[in-house]
Short mmCIF file of C-alpha atoms in Angstrom, two decimals:
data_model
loop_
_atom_site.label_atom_id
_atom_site.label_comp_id
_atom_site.label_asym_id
_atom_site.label_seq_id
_atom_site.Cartn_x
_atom_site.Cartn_y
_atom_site.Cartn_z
CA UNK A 1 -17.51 -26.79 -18.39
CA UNK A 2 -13.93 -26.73 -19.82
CA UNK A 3 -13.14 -23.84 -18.21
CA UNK A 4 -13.75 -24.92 -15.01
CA UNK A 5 -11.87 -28.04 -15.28
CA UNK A 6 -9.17 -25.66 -16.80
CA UNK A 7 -8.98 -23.01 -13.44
CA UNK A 8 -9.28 -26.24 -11.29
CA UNK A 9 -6.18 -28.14 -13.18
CA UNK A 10 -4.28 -24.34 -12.48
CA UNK A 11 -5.44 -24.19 -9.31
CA UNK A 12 -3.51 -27.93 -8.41
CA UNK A 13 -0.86 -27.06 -10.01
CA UNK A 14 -0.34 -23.75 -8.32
CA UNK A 15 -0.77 -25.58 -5.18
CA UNK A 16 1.98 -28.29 -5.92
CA UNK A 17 3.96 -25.57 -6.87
CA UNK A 18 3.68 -23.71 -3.84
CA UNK A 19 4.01 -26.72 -1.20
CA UNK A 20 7.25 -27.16 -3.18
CA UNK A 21 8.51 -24.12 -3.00
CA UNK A 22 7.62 -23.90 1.27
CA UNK A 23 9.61 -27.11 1.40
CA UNK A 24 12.65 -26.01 -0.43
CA UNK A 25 12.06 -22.72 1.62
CA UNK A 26 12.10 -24.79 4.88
CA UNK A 27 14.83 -26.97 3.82
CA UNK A 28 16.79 -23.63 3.19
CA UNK A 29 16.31 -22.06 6.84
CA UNK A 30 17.01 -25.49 8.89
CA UNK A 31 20.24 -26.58 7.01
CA UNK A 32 22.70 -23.92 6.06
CA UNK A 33 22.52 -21.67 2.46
CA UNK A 34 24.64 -23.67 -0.13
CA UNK A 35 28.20 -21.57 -0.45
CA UNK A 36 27.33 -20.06 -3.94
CA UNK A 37 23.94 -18.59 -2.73
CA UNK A 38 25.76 -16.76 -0.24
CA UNK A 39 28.47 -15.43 -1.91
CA UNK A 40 26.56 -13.96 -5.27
CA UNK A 41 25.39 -10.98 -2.70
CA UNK A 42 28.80 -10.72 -1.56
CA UNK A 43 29.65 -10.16 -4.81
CA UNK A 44 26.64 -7.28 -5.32
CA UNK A 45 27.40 -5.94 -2.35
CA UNK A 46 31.00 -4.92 -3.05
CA UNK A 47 30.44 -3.88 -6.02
CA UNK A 48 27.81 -1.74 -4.57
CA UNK A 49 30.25 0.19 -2.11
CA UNK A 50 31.82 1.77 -4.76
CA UNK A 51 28.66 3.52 -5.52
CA UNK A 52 28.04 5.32 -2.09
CA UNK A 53 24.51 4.44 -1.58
CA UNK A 54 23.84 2.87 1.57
CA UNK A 55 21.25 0.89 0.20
CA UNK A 56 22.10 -2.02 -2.29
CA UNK A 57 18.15 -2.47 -3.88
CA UNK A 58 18.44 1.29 -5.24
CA UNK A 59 21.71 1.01 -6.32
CA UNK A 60 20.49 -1.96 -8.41
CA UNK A 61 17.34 -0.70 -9.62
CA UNK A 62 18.15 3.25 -10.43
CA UNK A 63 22.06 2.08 -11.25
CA UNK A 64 23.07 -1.28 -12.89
CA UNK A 65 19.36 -1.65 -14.22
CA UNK A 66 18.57 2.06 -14.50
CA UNK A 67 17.49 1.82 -18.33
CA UNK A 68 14.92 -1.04 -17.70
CA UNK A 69 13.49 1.58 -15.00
CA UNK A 70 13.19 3.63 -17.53
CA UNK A 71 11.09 0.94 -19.26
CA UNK A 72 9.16 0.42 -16.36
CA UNK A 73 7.51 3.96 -16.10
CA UNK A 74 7.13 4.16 -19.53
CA UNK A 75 4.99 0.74 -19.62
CA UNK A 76 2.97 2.59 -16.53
CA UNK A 77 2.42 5.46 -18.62
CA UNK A 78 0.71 3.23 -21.36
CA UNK A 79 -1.33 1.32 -18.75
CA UNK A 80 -2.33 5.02 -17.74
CA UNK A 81 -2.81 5.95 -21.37
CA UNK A 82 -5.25 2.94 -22.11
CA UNK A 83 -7.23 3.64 -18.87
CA UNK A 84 -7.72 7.67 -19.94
CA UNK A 85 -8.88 5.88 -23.77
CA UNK A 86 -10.91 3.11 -22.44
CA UNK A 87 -13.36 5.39 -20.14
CA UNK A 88 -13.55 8.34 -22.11
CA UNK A 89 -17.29 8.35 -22.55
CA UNK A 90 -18.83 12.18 -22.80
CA UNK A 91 -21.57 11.55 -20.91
CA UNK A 92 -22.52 14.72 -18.19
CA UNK A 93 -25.02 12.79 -15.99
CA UNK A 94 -23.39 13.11 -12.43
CA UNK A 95 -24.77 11.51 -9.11
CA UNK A 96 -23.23 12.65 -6.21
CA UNK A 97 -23.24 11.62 -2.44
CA UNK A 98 -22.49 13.83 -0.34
CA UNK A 99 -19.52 12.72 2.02
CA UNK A 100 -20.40 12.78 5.78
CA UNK A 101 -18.29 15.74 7.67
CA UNK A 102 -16.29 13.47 10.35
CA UNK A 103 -14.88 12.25 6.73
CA UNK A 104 -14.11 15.68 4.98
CA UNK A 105 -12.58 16.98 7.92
CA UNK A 106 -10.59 13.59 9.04
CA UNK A 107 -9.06 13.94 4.98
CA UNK A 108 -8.12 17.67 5.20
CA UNK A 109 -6.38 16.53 8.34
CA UNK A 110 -4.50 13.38 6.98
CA UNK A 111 -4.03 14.60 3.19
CA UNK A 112 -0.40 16.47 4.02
CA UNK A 113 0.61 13.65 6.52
CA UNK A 114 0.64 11.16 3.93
CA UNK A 115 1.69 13.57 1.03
CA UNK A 116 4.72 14.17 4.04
CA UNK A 117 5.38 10.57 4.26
CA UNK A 118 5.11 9.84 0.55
CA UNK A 119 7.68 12.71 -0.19
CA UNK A 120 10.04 11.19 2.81
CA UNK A 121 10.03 7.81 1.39
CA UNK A 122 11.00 9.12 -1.88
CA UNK A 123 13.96 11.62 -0.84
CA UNK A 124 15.34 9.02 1.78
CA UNK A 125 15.06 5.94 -0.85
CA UNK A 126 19.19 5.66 -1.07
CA UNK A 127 19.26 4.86 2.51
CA UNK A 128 16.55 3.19 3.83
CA UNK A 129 13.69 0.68 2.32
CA UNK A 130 11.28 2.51 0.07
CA UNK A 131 12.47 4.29 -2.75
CA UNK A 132 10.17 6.15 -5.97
CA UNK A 133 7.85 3.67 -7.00
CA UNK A 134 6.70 3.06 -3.55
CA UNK A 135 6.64 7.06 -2.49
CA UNK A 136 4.54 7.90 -5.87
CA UNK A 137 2.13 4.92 -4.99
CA UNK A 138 1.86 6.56 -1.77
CA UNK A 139 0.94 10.08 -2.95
CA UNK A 140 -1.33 9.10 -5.52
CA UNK A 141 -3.19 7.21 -2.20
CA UNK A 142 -3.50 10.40 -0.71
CA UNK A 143 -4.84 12.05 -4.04
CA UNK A 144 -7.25 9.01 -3.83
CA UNK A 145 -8.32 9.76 0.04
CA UNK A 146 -9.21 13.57 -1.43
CA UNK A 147 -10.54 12.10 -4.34
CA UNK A 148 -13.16 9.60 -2.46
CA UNK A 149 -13.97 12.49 0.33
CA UNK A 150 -14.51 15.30 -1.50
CA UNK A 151 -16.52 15.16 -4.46
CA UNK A 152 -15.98 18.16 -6.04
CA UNK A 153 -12.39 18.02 -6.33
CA UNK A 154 -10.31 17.77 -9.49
CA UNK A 155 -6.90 17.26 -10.33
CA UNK A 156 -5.86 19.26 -13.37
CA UNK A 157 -4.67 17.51 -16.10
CA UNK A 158 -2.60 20.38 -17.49
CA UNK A 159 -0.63 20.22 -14.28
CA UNK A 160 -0.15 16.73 -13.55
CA UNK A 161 0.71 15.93 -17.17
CA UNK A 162 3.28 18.84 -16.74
CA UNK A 163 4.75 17.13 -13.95
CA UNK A 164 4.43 14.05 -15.92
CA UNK A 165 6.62 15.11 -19.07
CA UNK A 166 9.23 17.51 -16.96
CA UNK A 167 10.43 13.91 -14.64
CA UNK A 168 10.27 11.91 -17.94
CA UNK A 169 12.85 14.45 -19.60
CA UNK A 170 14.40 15.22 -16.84
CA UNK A 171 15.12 11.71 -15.95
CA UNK A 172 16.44 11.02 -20.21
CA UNK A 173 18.56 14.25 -19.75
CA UNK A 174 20.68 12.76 -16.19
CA UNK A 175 20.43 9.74 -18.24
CA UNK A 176 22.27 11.59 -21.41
CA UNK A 177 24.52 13.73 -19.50
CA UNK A 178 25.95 10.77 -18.18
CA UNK A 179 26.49 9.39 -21.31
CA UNK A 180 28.26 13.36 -22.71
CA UNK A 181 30.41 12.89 -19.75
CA UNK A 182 31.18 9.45 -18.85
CA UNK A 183 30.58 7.72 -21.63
CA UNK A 184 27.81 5.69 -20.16
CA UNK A 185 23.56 5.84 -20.31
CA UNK A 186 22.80 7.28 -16.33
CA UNK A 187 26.69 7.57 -15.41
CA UNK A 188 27.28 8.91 -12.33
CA UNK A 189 28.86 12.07 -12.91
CA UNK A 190 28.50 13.76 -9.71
CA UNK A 191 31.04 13.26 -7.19
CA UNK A 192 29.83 10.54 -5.26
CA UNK A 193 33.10 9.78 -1.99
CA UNK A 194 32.63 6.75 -0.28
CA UNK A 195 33.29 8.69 2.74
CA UNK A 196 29.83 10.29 2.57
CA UNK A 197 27.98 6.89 2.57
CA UNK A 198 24.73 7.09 4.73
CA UNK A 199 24.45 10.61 4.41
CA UNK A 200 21.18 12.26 3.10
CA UNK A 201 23.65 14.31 0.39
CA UNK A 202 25.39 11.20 -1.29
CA UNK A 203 25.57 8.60 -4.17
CA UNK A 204 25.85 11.02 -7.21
CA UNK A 205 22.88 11.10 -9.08
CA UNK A 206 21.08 8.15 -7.61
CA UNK A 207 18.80 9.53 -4.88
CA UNK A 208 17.80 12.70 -7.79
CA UNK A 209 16.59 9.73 -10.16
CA UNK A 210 15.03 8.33 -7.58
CA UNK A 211 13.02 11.66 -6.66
CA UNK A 212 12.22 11.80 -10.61
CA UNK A 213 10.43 8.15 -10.51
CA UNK A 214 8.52 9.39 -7.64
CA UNK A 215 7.11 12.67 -9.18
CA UNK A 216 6.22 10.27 -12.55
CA UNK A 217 5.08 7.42 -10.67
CA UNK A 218 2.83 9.32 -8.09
CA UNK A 219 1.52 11.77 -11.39
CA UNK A 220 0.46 8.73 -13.26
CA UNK A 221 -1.25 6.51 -10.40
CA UNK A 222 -3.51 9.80 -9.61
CA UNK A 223 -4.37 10.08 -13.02
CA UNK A 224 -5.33 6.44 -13.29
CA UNK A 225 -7.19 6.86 -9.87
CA UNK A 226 -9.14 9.66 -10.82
CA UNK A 227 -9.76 8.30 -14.37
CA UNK A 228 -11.68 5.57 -12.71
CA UNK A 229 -13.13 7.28 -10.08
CA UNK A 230 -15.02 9.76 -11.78
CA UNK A 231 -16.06 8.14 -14.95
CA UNK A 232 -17.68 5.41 -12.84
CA UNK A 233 -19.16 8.28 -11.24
CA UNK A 234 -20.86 9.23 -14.59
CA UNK A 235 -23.71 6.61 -15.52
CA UNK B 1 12.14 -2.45 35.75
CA UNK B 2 11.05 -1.08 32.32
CA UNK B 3 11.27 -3.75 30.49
CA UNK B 4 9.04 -5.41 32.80
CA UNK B 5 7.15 -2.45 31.79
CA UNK B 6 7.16 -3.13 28.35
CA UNK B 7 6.19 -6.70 28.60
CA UNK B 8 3.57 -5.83 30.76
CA UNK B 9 2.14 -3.45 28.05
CA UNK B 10 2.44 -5.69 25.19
CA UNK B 11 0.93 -8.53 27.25
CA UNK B 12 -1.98 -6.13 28.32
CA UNK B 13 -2.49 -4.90 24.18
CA UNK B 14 -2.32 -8.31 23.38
CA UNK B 15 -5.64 -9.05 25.92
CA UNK B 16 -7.28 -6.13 24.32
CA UNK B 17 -7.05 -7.82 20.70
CA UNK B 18 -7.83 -10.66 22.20
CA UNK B 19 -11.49 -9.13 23.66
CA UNK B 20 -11.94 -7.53 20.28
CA UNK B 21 -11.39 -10.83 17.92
CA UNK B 22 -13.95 -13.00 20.69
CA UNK B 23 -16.12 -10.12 20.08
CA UNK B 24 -16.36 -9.85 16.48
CA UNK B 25 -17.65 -13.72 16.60
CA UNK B 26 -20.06 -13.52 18.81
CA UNK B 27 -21.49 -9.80 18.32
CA UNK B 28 -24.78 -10.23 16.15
CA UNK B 29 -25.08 -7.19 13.31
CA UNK B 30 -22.41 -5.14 11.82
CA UNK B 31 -23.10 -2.16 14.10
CA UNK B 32 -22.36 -3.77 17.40
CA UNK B 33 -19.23 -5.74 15.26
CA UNK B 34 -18.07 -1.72 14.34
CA UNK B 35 -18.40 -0.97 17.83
CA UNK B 36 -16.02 -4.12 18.86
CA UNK B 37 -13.95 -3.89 15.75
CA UNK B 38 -13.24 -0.64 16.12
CA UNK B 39 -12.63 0.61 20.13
CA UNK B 40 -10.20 -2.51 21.44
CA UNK B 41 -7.90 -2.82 18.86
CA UNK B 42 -7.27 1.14 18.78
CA UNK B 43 -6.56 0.29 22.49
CA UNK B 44 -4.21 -2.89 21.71
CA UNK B 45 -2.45 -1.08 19.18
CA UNK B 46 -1.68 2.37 21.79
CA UNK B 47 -0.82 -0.28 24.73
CA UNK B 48 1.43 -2.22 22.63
CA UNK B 49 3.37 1.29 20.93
CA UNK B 50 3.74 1.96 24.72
CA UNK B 51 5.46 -1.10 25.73
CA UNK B 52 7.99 -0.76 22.50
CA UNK B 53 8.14 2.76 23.59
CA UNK B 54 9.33 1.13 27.27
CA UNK B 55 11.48 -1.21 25.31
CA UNK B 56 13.35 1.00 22.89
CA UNK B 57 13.36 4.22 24.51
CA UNK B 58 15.32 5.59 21.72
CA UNK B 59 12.75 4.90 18.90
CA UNK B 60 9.76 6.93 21.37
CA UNK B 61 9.34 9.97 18.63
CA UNK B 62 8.23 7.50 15.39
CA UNK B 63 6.57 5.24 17.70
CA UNK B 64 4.14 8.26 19.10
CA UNK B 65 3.99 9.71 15.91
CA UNK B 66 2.41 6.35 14.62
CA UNK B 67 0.24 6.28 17.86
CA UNK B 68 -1.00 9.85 16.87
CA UNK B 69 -1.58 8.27 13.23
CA UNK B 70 -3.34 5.03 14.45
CA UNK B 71 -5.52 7.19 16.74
CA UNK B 72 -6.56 9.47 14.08
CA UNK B 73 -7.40 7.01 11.52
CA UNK B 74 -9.04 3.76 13.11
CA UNK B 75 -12.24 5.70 14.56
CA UNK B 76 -12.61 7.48 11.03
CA UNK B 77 -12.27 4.19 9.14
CA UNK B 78 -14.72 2.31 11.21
CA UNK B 79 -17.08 5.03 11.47
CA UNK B 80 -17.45 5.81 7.21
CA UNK B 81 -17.59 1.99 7.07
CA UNK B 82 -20.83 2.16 9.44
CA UNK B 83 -22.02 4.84 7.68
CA UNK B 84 -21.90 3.43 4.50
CA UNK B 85 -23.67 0.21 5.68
CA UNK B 86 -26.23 1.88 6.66
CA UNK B 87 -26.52 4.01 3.97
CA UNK B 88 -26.93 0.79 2.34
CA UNK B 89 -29.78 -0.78 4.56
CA UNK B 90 -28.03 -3.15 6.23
CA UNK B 91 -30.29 -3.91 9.09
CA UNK B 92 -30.13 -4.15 12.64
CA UNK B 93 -30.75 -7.40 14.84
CA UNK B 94 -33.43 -5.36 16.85
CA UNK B 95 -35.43 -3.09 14.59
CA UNK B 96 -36.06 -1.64 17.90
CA UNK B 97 -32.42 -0.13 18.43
CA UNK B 98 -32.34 3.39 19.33
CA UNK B 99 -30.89 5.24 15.52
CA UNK B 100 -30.33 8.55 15.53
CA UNK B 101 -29.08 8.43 12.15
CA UNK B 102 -32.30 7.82 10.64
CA UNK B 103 -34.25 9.94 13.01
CA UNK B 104 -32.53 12.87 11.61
CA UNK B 105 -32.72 12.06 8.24
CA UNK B 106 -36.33 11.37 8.54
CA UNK B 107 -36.44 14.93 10.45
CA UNK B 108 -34.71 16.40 7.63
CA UNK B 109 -37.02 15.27 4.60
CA UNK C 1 9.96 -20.20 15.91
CA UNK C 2 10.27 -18.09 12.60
CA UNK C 3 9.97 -21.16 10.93
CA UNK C 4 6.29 -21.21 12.40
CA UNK C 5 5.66 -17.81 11.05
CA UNK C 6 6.63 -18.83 7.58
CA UNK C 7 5.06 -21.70 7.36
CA UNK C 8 2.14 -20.08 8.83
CA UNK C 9 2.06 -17.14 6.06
CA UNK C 10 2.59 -20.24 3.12
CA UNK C 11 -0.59 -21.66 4.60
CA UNK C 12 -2.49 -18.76 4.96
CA UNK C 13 -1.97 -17.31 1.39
CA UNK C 14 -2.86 -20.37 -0.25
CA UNK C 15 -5.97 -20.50 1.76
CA UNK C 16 -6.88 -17.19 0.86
CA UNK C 17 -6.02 -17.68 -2.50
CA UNK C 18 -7.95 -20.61 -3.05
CA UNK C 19 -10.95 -19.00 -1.44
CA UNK C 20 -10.11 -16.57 -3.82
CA UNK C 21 -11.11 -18.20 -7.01
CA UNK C 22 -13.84 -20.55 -5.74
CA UNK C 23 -15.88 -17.43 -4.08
CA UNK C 24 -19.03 -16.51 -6.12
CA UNK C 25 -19.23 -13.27 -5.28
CA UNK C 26 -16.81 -11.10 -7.34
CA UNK C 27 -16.14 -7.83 -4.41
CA UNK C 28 -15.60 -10.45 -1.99
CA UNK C 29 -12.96 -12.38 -4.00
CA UNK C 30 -11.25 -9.23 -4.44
CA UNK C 31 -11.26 -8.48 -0.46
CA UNK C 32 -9.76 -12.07 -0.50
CA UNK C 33 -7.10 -11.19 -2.46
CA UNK C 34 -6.46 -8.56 -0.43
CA UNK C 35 -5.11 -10.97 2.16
CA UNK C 36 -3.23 -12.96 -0.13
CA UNK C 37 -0.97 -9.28 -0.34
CA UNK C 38 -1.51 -9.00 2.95
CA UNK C 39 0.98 -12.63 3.75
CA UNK C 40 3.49 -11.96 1.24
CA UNK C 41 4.10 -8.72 3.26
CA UNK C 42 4.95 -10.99 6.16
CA UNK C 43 7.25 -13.30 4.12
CA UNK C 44 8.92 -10.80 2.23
CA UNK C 45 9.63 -9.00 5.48
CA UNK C 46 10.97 -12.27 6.98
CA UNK C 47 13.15 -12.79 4.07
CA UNK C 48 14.66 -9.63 4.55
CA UNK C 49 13.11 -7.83 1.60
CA UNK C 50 11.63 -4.50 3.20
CA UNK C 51 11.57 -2.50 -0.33
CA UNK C 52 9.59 -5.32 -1.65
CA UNK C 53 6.88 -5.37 1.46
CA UNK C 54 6.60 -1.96 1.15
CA UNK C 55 5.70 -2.03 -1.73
CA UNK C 56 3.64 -5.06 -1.62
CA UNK C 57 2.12 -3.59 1.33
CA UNK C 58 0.87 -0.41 -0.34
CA UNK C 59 0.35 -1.86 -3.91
CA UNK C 60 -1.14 -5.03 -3.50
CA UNK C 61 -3.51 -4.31 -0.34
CA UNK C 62 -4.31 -0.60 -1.07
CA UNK C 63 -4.34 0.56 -4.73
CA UNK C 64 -4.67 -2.36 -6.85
CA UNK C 65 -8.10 -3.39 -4.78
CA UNK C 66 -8.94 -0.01 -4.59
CA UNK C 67 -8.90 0.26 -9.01
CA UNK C 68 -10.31 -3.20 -9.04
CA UNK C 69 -13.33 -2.43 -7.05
CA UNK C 70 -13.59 0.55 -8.71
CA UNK C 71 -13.36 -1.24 -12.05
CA UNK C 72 -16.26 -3.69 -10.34
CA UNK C 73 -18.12 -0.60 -9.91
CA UNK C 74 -18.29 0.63 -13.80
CA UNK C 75 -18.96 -2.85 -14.83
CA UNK C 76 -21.77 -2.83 -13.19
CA UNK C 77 -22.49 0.66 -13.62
CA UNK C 78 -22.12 -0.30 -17.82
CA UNK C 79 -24.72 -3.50 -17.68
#
């Protein structure tokens, strides 16, 4: 079979690959980083304190690279797109099995806790690890939970694709009214001190874009989810 | 004294996923594997939150609040994944086993 | 000792991953993958990469096997 000479060539190769990259790894931790390695996020990082945002990964995604992040949701929104085209057969037949109770109950219970968490990830992602992509990802997981449990339950698509389209315009608009003002694509034209770094309230506009990923991300994933979901439900 | 505590804790957690990983070898079906898989590691994991709680007293709120989390979700898991073996016909080691499960859905029909 | 832990997680994934690709069985390859997410969370963690684990973490080990198996489902549900 040529194809299985061809995965089992890859398959080498990927493993050459990776034993070299755990030795340079290793050889990194015992001896010292080389000098240039070091200072490069030296470098980030001071130009990152003049942006108020305690952390540097958001100031680098949302900020400096804001316009590829852009890019990114809008690629997710095709991949969402092509799911939605791909499985839309009309076909009514519907199985269902019925979800035991310990299970219905346990996902009333847990749905707000994670929606809680998911929304906490997403406001707090200028100061600690997490950030929109990751908060979205984690509501549309508890859209799934509610989706798997209970089998009669439907997200709307007029409301989640209003949710959709208000963060994508809303997150274009910051991105113009940076450019009106500042003369730069997602300036930061709210007062942003340095003084106020670490506080929920800081960093301009960077934790609001933030909270706009999250609504678009988390919108799109539970469409995808229940996309899937219930047309492999249908025969 | 409590970090002695909190060693003592971890050390005890640790046992208890110790128990529960010996157990999941040598239990026979999936059932009696649930049963293992499921009961000593909820244990580990609320020892082991307790011991961090007697090591970082400061971190105690998020550290019960994942307890509470840990404790509401590792029964439910294991308990839809028996359930859905079952449902499946997965069967047990001993046909003889006492199942209620299928008693009452064999009362029902 | 961290060193250990790395090394460990290297070993591990490519383990998994191989196991991965030889395994017959298509839902059980994806479980393996699973695990594969499941040590990069370690390393990125290690490397001092939280944002990235998180992610990883919820990404790699939760949704994308979830819509896989899903997608394994209406494959099968389509032959």
């Amino acid at each position: 079979m040529n194809l299985k000479r061809d995965v089992a060539v890859q398959t080498y190769s990927g493993l050459g690959l990776s034993a070299l990259l755990a030795i340079t790894i290793l050889n990194i931790m015992l001896h010292n980083m080389p000098q240039s390695v070091k200072r490069a996020g030296e470098k980030l990082l001071e130009i990152n304190s003049q942006d108020g945002v305690a952390n540097a990964v958001t100031t680098v995604v949302v900020y400096f690279r804001g316009f590829d992040t852009l890019g990114e949701i809008a690629v997710l929104f095709i991949a969402s797109l092509g799911i939605g085209l791909v499985l839309s057969s009309h076909s009514e037949h519907h199985h269902k099995v019925e979800s035991s109770f310990i299970l219905k109950t346990a996902s009333k219970l847990l749905f707000p806790i994670i929606i809680l968490f998911g929304i906490y990830v997403m406001v707090y992602g200028h100061l600690s690890p997490g950030g929109g992509f990751q908060g979205g990802v984690i509501v549309a997981s508890a859209f799934l939970l509610l989706l798997i449990s209970h089998q009669d339950f439907e997200l709307s698509h007029s409301v989640i694709s209003a949710f959709e389209t208000l963060a994508g315009v809303s997150y274009v608009i910051i991105g113009l009214m940076g450019l009106w003002i500042l003369d730069n694509f997602l300036g930061n034209f709210i007062p942003h001190d340095i003084s106020q770094m670490g506080m929920l309230v800081s960093g301009g506009i960077i934790p609001l874009i933030y909270i706009i990923v999250g609504i678009k991300v988390g919108s799109e994933m539970s469409m995808i989810v229940q996309n899937l979901l219930k047309r492999s439900d249908n025969e | 004294m409590l970090t002695y505590l909190g060693y003592l804790f971890i050390v005890l957690g640790m046992v208890a996923f110790i128990i529960s990983a010996i157990g999941l070898l040598r239990m026979p079906d999936i059932y009696s594997r649930m049963h293992v898989g499921a009961k000593s590691p909820t244990m580990g994991t609320i020892l082991v939150i307790s011991g961090a709680i007697c090591l970082e007293p400061t971190w105690a709120l998020k550290l019960l609040l994942l307890g509470a989390f840990i404790l509401l979700t590792n029964p439910l898991s294991s308990s839809v994944i028996a359930r859905a073996s079952h449902k499946a016909g997965v069967p047990h080691v001993n046909p003889k086993d006492i199942d209620e499960l299928r008693d009452y859905k064999e009362e029902s029909q | 000792m961290i060193g250990i832990v790395i090394l460990g997680s290297f070993i591990a994934i490519i383990i998994v991953a191989f196991a991965s690709i030889v395994e017959k069985r298509l839902a059980d390859s994806i479980v393996l993958s699973m695990g594969v997410g499941l040590g990069s969370v370690v390393l990125f963690f290690i490397f001092q990469a939280p944002d990235v684990a998180l992610t990883e973490a919820v990404i790699g080990a939760g949704i994308s096997s979830v819509i896989f198996l899903m997608a394994l489902k209406h494959l099968k549900a389509s032959r």
